[in-house]
PDB file of C-alpha atoms in Angstrom:
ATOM      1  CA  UNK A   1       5.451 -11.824 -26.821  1.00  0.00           C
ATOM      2  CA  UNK A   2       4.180 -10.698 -23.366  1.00  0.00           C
ATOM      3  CA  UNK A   3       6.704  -7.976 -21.865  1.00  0.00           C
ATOM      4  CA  UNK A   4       6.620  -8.799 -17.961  1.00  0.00           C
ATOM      5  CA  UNK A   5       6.764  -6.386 -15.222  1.00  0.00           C
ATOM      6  CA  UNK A   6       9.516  -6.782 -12.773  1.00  0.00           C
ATOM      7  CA  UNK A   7       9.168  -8.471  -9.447  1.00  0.00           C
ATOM      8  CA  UNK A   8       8.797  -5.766  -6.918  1.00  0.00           C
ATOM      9  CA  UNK A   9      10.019  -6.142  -3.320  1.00  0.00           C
ATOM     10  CA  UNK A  10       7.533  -7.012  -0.973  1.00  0.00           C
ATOM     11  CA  UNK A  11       7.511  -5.166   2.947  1.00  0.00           C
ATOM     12  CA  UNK A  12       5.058  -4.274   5.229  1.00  0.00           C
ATOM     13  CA  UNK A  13       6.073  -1.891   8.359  1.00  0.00           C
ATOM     14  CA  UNK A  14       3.730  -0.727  10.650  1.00  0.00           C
ATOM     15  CA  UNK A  15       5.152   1.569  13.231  1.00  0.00           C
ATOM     16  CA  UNK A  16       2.723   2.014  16.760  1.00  0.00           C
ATOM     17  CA  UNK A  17       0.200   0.806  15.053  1.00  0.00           C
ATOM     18  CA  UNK A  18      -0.473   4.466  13.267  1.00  0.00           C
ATOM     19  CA  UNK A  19       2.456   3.896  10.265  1.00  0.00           C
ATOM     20  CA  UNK A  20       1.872   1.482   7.896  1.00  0.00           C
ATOM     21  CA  UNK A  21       4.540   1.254   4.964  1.00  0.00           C
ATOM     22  CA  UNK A  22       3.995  -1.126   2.051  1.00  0.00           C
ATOM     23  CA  UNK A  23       6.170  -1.648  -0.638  1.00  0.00           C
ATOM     24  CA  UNK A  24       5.152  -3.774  -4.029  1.00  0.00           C
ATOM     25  CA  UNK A  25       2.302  -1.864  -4.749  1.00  0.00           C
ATOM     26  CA  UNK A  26       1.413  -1.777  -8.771  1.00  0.00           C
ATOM     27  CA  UNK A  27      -1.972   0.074  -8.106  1.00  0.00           C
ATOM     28  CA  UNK A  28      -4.160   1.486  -5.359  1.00  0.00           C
ATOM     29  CA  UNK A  29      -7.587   0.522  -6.358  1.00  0.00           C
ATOM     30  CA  UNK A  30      -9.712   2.558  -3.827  1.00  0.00           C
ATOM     31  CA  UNK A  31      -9.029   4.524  -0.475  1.00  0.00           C
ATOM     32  CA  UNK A  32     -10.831   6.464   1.883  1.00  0.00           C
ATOM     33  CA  UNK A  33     -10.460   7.135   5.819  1.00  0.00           C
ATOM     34  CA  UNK A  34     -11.948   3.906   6.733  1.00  0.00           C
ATOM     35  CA  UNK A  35      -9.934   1.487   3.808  1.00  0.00           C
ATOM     36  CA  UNK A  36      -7.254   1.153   1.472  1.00  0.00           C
ATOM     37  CA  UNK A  37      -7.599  -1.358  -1.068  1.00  0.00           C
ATOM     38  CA  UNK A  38      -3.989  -2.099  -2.735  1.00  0.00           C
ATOM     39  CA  UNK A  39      -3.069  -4.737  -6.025  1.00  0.00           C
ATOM     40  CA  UNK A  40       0.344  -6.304  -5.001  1.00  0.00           C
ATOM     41  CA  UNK A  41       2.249  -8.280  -7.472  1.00  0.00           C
ATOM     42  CA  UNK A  42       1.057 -11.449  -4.957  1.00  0.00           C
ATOM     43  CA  UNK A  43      -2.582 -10.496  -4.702  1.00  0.00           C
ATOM     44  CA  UNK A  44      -5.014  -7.706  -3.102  1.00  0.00           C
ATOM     45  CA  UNK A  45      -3.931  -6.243   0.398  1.00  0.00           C
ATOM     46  CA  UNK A  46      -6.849  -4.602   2.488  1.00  0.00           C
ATOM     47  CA  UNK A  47      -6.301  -2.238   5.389  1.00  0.00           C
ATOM     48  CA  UNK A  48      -8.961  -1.210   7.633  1.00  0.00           C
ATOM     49  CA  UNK A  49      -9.146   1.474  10.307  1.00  0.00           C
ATOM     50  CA  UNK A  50     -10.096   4.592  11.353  1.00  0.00           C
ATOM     51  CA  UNK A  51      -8.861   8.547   9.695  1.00  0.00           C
ATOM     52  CA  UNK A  52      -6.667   6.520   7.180  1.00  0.00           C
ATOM     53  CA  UNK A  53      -4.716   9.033   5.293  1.00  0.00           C
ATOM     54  CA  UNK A  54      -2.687   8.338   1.700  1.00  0.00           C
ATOM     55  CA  UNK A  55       0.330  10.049   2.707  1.00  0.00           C
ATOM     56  CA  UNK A  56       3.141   8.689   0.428  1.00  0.00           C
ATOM     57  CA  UNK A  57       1.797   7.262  -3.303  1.00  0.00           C
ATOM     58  CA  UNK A  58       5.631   6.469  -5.138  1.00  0.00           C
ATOM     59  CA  UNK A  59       4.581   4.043  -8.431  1.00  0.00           C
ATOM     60  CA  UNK A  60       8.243   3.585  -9.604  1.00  0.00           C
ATOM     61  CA  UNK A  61       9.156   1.751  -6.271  1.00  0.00           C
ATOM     62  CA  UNK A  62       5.779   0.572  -5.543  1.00  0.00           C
ATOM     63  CA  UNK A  63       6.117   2.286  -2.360  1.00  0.00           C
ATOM     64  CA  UNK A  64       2.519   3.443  -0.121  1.00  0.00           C
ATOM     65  CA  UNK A  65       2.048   4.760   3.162  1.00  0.00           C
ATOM     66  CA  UNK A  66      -0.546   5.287   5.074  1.00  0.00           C
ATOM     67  CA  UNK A  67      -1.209   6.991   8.448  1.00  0.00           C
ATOM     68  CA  UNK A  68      -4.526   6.485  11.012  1.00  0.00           C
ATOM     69  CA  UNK A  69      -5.376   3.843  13.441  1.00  0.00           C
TER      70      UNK A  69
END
């Protein structure tokens, strides 16, 4: 029997255009200040821009933020 993971709740909040907040995140794949590369229970999410910084990584609530422009 295959044990499924529960459905996460998906939001994306991007505040001045420097904030982003993403929530239904099961993995970060790759990051760096130009790209973050997410796994969302609905597919991959790319964000590109310029001095991205991780700043918030919470796996229980499949929460990320990220600051930069």
């Amino acid at each position: 029997m295959t044990e499924q993971q529960p459905i996460l709740p998906h939001k994306l909040t991007l505040n001045e255009r420097k904030q982003l907040t993403v929530t239904g995140v099961t993995e970060v794949i790759s990051f760096d200040e130009t790209a973050v590369i997410a796994r969302t229970q609905l597919g991959t999410l790319v964000v590109q821009g310029k001095d991205l910084q991780l700043k918030t990584l919470l796996p229980e609530g499949g929460q990320v933020s990220v600051e930069g422009n």
